[in-house]
Each structure stands twice: as C-alpha cells, then as structure tokens.
Coordinates of N, CA and C in Angstrom, one line a residue:
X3 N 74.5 54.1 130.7 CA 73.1 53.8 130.3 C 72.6 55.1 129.7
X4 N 71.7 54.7 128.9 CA 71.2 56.3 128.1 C 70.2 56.7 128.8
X5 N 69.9 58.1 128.9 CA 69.2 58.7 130.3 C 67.5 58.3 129.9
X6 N 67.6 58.4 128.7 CA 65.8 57.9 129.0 C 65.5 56.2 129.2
X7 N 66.5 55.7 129.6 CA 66.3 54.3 129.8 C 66.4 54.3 131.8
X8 N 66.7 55.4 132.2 CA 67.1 55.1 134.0 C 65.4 54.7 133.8
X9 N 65.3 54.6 136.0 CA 64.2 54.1 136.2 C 63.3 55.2 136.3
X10 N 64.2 56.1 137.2 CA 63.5 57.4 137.4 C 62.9 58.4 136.1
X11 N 62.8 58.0 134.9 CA 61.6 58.2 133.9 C 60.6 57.6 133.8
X12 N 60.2 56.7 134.5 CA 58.9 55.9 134.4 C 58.6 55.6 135.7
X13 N 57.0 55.7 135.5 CA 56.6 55.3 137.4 C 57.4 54.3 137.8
X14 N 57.3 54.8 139.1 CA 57.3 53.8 140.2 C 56.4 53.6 141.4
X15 N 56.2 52.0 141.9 CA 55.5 52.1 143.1 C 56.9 51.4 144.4
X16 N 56.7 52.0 145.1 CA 57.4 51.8 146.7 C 56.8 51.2 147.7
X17 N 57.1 50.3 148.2 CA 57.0 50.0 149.5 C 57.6 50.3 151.2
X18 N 57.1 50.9 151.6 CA 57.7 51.8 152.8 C 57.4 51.2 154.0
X19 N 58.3 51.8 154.8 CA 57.8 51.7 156.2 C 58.8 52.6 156.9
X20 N 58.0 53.4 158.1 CA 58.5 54.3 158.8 C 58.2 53.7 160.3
X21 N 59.7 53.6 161.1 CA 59.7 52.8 162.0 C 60.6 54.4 163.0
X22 N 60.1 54.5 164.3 CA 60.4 55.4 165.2 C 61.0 54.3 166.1
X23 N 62.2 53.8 166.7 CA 62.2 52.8 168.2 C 62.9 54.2 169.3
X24 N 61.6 54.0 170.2 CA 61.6 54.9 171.3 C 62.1 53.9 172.6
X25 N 62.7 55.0 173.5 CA 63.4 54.2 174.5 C 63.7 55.2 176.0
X26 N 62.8 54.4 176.9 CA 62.7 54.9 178.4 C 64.1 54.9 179.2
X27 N 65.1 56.0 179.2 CA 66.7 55.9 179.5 C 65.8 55.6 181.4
X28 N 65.1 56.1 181.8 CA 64.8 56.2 183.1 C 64.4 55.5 184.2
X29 N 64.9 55.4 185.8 CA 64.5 54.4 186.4 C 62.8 54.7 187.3
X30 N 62.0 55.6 186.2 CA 60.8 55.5 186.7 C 60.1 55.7 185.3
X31 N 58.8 55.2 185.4 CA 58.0 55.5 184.1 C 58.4 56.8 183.1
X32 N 57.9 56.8 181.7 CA 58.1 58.0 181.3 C 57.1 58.1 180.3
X33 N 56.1 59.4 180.0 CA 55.4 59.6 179.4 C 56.0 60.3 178.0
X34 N 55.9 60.4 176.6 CA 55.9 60.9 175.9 C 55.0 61.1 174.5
X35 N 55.2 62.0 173.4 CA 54.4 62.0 172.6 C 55.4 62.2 171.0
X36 N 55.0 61.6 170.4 CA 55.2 61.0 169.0 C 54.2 61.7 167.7
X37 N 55.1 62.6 166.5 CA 54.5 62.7 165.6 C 55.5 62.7 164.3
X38 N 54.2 61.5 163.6 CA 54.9 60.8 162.6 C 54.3 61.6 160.9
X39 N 55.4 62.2 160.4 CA 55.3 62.8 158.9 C 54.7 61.8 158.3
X40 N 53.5 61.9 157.7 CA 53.1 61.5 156.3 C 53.4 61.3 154.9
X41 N 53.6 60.7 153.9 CA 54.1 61.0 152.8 C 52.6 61.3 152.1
X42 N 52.6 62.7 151.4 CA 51.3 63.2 150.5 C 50.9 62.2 149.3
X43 N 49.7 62.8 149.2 CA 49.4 62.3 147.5 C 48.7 63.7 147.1
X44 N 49.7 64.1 146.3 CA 49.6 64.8 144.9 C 49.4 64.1 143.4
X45 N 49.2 65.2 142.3 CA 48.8 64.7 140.9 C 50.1 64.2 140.4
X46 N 51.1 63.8 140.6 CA 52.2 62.9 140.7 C 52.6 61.6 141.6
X47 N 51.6 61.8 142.7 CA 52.0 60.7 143.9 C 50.7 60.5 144.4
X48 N 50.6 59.2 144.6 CA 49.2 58.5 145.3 C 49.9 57.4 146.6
X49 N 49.0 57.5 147.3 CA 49.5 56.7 148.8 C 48.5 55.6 148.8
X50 N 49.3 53.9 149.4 CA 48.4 53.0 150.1 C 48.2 52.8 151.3
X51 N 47.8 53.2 152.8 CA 46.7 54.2 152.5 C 46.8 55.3 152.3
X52 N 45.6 56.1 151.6 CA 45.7 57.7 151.4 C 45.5 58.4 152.9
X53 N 46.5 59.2 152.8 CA 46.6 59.7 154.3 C 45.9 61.2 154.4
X54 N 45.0 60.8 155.0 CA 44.5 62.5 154.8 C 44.9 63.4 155.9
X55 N 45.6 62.9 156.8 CA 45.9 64.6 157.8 C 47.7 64.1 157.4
X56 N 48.5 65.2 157.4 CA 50.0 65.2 157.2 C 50.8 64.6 158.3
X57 N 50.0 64.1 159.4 CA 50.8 63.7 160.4 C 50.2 62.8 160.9
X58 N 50.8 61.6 161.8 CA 50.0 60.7 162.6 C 50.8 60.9 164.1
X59 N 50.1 61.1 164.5 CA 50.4 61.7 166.5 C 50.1 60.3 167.5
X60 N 50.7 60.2 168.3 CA 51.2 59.1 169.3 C 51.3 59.0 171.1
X61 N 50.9 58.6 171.5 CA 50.6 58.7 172.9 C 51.5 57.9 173.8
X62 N 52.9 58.0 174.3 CA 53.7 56.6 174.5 C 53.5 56.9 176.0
X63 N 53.6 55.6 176.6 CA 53.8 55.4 178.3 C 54.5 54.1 178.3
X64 N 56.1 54.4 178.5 CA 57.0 53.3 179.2 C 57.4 53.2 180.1
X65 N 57.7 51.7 180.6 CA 58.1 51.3 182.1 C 59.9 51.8 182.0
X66 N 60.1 51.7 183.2 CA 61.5 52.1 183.3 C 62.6 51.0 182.4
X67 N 62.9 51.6 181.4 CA 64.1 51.0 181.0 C 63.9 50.1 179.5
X68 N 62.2 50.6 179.8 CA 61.1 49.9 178.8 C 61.5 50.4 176.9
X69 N 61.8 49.8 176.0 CA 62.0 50.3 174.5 C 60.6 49.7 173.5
X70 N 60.0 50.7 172.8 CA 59.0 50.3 172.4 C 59.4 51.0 170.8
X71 N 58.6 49.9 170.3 CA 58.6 50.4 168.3 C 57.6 50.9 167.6
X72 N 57.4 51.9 167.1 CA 55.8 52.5 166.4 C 56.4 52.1 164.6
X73 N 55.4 51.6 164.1 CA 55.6 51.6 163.2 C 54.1 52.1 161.9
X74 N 54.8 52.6 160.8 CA 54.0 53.4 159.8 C 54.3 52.8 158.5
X75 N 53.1 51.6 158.1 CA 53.5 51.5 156.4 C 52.9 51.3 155.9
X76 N 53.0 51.6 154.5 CA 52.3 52.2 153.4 C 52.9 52.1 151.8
X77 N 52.6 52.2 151.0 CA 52.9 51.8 149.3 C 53.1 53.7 148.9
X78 N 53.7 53.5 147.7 CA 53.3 55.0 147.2 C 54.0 54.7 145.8
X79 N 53.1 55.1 145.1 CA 53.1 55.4 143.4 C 53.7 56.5 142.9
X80 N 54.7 57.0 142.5 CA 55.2 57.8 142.1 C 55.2 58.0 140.4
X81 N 55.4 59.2 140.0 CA 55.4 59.4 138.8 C 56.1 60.4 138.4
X82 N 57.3 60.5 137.4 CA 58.1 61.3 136.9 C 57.3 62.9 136.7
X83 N 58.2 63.6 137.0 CA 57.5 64.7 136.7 C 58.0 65.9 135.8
X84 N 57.6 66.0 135.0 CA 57.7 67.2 133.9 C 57.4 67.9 133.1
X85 N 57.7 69.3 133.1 CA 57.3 70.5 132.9 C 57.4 70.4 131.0
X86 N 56.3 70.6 130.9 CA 56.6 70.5 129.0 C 56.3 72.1 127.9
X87 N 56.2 73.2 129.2 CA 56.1 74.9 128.5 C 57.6 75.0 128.4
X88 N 57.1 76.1 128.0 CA 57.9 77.1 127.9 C 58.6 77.9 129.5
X89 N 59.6 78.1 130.2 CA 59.6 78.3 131.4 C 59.9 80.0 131.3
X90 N 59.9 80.6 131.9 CA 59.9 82.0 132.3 C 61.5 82.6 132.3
X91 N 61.9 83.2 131.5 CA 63.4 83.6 131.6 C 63.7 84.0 133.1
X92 N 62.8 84.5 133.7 CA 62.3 85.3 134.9 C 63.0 83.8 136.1
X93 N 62.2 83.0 135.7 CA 62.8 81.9 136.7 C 64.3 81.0 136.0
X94 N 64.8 80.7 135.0 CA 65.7 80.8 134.4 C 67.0 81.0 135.3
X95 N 66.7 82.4 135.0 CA 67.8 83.3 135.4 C 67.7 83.1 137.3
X96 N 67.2 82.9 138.2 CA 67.0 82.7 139.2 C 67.7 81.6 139.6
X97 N 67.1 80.3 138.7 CA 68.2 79.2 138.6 C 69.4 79.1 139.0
X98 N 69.9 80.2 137.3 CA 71.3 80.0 136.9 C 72.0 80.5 138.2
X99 N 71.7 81.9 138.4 CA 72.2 82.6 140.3 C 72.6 81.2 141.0
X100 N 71.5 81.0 141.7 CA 71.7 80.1 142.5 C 72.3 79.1 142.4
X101 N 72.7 78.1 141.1 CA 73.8 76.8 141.1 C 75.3 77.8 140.8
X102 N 75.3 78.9 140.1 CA 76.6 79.3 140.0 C 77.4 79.9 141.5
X103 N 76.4 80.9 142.5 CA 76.5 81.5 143.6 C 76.7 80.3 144.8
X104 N 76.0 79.0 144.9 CA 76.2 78.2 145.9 C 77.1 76.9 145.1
X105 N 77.7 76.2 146.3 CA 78.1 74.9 146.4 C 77.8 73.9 147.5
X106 N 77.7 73.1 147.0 CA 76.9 71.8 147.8 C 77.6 71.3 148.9
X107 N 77.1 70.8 150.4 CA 78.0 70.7 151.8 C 76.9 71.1 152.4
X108 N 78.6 70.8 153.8 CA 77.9 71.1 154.9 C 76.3 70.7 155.4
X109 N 75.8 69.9 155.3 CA 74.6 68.7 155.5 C 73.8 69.3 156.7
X110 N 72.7 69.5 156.9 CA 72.1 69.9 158.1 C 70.4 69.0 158.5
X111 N 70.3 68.8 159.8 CA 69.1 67.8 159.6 C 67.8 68.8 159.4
X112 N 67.8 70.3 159.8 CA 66.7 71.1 159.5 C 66.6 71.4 157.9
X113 N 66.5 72.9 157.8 CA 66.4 73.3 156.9 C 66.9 75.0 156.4
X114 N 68.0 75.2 155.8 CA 68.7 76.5 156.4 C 67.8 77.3 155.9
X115 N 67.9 78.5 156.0 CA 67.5 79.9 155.7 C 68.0 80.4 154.7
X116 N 67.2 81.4 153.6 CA 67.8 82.0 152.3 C 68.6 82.3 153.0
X117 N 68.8 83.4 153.8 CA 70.1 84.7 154.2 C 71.6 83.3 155.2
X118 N 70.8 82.2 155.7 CA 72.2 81.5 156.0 C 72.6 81.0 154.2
X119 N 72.1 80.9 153.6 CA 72.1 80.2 152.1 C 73.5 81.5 151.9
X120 N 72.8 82.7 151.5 CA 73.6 83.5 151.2 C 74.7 84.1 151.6
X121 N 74.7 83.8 152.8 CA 75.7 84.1 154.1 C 77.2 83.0 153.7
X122 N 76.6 81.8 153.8 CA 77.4 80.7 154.2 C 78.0 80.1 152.7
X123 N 77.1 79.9 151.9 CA 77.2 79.8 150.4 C 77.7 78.4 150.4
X124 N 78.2 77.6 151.2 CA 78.0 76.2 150.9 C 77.3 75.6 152.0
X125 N 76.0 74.7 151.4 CA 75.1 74.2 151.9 C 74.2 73.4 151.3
X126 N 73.3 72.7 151.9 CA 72.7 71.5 151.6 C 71.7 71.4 150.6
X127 N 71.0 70.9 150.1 CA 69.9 70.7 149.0 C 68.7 71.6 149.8
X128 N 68.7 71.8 150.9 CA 67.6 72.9 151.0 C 68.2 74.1 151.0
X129 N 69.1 74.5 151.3 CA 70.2 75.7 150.5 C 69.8 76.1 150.0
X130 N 70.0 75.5 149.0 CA 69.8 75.2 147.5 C 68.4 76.1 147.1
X131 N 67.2 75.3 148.1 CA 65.8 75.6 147.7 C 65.2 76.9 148.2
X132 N 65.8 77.3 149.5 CA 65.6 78.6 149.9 C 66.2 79.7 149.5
X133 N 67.1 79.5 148.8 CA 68.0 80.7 148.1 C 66.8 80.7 146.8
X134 N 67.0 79.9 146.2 CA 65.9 79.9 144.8 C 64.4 80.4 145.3
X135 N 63.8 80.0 146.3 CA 63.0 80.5 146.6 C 63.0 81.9 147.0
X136 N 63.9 82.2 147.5 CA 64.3 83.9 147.7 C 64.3 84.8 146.3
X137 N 65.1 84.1 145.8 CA 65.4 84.8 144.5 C 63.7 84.9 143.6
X138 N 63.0 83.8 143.6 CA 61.9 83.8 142.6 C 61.1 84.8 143.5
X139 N 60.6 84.9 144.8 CA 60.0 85.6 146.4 C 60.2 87.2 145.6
X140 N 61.4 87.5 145.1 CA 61.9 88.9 144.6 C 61.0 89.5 143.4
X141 N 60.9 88.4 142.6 CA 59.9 88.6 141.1 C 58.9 88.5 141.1
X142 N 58.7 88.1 142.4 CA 56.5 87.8 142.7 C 56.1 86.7 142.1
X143 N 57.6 85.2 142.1 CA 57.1 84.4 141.8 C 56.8 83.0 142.9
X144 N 55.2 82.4 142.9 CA 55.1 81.7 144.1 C 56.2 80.3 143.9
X145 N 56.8 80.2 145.2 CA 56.9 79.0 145.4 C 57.0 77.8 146.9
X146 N 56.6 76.8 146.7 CA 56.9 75.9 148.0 C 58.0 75.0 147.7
X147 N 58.7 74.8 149.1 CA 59.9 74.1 149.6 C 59.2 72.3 149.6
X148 N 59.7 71.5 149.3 CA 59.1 70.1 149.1 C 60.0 69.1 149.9
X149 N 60.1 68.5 150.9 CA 60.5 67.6 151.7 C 60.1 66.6 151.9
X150 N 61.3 65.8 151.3 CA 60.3 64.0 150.9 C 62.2 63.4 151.0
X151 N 61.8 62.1 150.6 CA 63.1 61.2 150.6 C 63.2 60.4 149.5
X152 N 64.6 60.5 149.4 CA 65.1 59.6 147.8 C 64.5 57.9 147.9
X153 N 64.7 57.3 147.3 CA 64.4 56.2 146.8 C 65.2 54.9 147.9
X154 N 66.1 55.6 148.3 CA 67.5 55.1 149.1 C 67.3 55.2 150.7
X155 N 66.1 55.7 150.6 CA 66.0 56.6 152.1 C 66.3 57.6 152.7
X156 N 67.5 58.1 152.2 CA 67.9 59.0 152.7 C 67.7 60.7 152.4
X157 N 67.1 62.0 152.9 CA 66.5 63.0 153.1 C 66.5 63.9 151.9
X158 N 66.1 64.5 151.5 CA 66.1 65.1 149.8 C 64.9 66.1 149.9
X159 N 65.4 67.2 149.5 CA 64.3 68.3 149.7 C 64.7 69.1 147.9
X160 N 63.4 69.7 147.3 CA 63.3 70.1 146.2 C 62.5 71.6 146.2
X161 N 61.7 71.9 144.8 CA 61.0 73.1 144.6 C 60.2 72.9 143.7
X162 N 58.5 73.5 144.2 CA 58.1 73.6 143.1 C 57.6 74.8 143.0
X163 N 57.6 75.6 141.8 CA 57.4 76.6 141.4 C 55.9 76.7 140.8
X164 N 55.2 77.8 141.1 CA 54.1 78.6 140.4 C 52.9 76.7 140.9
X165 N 53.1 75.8 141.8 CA 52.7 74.8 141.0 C 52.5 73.6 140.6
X166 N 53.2 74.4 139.2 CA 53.8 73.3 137.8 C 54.7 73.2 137.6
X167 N 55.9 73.8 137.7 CA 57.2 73.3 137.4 C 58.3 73.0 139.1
X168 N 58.6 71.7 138.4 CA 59.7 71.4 139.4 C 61.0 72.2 139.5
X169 N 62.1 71.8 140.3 CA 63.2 72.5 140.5 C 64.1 71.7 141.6
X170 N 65.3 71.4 141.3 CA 66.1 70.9 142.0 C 67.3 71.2 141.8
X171 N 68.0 72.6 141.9 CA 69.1 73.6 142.5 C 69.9 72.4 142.5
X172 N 70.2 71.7 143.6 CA 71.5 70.8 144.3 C 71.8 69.9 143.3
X173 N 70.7 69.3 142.9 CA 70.7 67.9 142.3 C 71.3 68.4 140.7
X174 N 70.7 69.6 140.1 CA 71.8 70.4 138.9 C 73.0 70.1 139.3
X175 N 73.6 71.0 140.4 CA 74.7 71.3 140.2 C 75.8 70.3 140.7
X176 N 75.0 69.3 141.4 CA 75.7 68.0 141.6 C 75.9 67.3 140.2
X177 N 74.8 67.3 139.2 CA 75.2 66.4 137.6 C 75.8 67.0 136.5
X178 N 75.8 68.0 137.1 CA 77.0 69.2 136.3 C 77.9 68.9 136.7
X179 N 78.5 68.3 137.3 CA 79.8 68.0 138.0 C 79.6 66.5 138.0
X180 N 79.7 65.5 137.9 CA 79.4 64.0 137.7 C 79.1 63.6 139.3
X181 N 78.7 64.0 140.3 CA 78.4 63.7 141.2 C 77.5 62.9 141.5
X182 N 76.7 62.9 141.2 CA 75.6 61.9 141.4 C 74.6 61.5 139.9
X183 N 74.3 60.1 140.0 CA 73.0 59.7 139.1 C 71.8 60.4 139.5
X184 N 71.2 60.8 140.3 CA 70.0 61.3 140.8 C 69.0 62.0 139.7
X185 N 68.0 61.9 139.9 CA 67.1 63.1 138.8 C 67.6 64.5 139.6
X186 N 67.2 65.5 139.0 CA 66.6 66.8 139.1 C 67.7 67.6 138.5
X187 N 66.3 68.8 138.1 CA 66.9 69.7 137.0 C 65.5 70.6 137.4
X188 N 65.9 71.9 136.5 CA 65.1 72.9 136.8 C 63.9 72.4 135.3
X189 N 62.4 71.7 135.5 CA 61.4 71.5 134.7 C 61.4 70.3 134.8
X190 N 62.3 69.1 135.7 CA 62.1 68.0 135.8 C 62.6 67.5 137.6
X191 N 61.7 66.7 137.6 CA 62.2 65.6 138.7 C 61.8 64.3 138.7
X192 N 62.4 63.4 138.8 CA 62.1 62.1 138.6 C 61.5 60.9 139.4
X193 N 61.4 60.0 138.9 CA 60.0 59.0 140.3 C 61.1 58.2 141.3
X194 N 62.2 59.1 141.7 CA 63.3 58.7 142.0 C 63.4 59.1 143.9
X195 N 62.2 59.5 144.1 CA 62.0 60.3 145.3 C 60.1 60.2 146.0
X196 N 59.8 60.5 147.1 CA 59.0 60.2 147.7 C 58.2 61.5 148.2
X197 N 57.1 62.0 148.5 CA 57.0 63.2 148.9 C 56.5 63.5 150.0
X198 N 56.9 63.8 151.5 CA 56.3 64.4 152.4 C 55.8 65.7 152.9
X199 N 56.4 66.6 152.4 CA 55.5 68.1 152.4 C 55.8 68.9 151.6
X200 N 54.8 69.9 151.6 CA 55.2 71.0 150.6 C 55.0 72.2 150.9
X201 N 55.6 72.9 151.5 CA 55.4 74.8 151.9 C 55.6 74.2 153.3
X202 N 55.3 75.3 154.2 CA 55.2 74.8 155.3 C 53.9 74.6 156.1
X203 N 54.0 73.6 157.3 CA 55.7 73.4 158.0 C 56.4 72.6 157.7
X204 N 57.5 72.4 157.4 CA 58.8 71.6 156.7 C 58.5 70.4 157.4
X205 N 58.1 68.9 157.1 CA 57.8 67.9 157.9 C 58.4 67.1 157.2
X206 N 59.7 66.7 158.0 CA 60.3 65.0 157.2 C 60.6 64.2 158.6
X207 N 60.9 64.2 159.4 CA 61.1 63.4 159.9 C 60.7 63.4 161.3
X208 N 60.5 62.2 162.3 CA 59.5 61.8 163.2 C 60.2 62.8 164.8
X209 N 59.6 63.3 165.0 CA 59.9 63.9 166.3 C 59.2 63.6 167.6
X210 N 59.7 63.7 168.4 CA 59.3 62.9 169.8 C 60.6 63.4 171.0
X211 N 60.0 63.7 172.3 CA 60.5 64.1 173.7 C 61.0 62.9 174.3
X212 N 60.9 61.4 173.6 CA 61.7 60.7 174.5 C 63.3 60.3 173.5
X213 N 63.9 60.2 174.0 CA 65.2 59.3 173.7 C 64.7 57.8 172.3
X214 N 65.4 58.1 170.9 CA 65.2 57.3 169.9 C 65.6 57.3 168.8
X215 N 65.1 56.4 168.0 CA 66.0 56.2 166.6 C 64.9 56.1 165.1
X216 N 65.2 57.0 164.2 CA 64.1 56.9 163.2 C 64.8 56.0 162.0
X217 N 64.0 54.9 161.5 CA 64.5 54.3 160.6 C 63.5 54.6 159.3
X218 N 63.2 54.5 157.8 CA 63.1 54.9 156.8 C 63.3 53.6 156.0
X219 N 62.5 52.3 155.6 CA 63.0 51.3 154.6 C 62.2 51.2 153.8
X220 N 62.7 51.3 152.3 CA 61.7 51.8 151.4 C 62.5 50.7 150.2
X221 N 61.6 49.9 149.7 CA 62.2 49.0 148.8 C 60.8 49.6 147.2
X222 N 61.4 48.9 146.1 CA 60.3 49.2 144.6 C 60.0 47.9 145.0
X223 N 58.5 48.4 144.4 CA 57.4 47.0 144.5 C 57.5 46.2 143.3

C-alpha cells in the first residue's frame, strides 16, 4: 500500500474503554485504592469526555473473596501529526546517535533511564526516548517523554521536542529494518496512537494495592 494512503495519515476517532478487574485474594474484607490514567486532549487529540485532571482515583472495599470491575470510557479524536519546518541539525544529529547507538528489546512495564539506555543499549521504545532526551537535555534542547497506547492497545511511548516536533527513536529504527507498519519518524507521528501523558509523571497504566488485571479495548469509530 502507498504510504500516504495508510490510515494513520488522516484522523481518527476511537472508542475506548479502560477496564481495571480488582480482586479480594483474602478471607476477611479488604480495603484498597485505585488510580486510573487519563488519556489528554492536546492540539492533536480531543477527548469524549474532556478529562480535566490526568487521573481518576478510586475508593474500593471488598468482601472476602469478593472481585469487582471499575470501568473508564471515553471516544478520542486523534490527528496525524506533523512537523512542516525546517528541523534543527542540532536535533538531527541527536536522532541519528540514538537509532544508530541503540537496538530495540528487552520490553519493560516502567520506563528505563537515559544512563540504563546507555548502559544496556538494547531497550524498549522509552529507551529509545530517554536517551534522545538525554542527548537533546545536552544542547539546551526542551523535551517531554509522551506515554499513550497504539491503536492495538498495546503500550507505546514517543517524544515531543521544543513542543512542536514529534519523535519516535524506536518506531525509526524498527521501519528501517521492515519491522513494523507503525507511524513514527523524527517530524512525524501518526493518528495511529492515543495519548496519556506528557513529561512527568510517566502515567500509563492503572495502579492499585489490591491484586488485578488491566484491560485496554480500543476499537475506530
């Protein structure tokens, strides 16, 4: 297929739902507490409903043995995103470092550190983004870490620079190598992805003190 015909060049809207099923292992009550990531609306992404604090917080009390389901859902409009300047040799070359220096692996549910980035040198798509971030951090150039989820549901973290321009380290050097259809490229990312935070604190997925399972189903509207 010719690349300006994918989907991920033209909006999209999604239909979501963020499902936590929490579960009382114990033979006496159990109190716990639940907070559930938001997905943002930026000048690329609008939410149904618009969520204005980044998190929705949770108060559970189960009987022994008791499994209970919280659920979170919501639409979101996405929109291709891209950089139409001129980019900074300065960031360029920052780039290039980072997809030549790393390789993709080793999967982690956090989010590693530039110095494990550099240390370990194979690592995950936030690898990826904290090494780049390191490197641009060096030239006094700003940037935030972006943690959201692909289209598929499954976890995807990016970069945006100064901003305005996108950045996706992994997702390069994965289509440089025929690995994946996915968007991203350093000045582009595509409506192929969902967005829940940007800088910190790193917020993607639902955390909670009791015993449970996070589900993520996200179909195009």
């Amino acid at each position: 297929m010719l690349e300006f015909l994918k989907f991920y060049n033209r909006p999209q809207t999604y239909k979501a739902e963020i499902r936590v099923e929490v579960e009382n292992r114990s033979n006496k009550k159990a109190k716990g507490h639940l907070v559930v990531p938001l997905p943002r609306t930026t000048e690329y992404q609008t939410t149904t409903p618009e969520f204005r604090e980044p998190t929705m917080a949770f108060d559970l009390e189960l009987e022994a043995g008791e499994k209970k389901s919280v659920s979170v859902v919501f639409k979101a409009h996405v929109m291709p995103r891209k950089y139409n300047g001129k980019i900074a040799p300065e960031i360029v070359q920052a780039n290039e470092f980072v997809i030549s220096y790393l390789t993709y692996g080793n999967a982690i549910d956090g989010l590693y550190t530039a110095q494990e980035a550099r240390e370990k040198r194979v690592v995950d798509c936030g690898g990826f983004d904290t090494l780049l971030q390191d490197e641009l951090k060096k030239k006094g150039i700003a940037s935030n870490v972006v943690a959201g989820f692909w289209s598929d549901g499954k976890m995807h973290a990016w970069l945006e620079i100064e901003g305005n321009i996108s950045a996706d380290p992994s997702m390069e050097w994965l289509r440089a190598r025929r690995k994946t259809k996915k968007s991203g490229k350093l000045g582009f990312v595509g409506s192929d992805r969902i967005v829940f935070s940007m800088g910190e604190p790193f917020l993607q997925k639902p955390i909670t003190d009791l015993p449970h399972e996070n589900h993520l189903y996200i179909t195009r509207a």
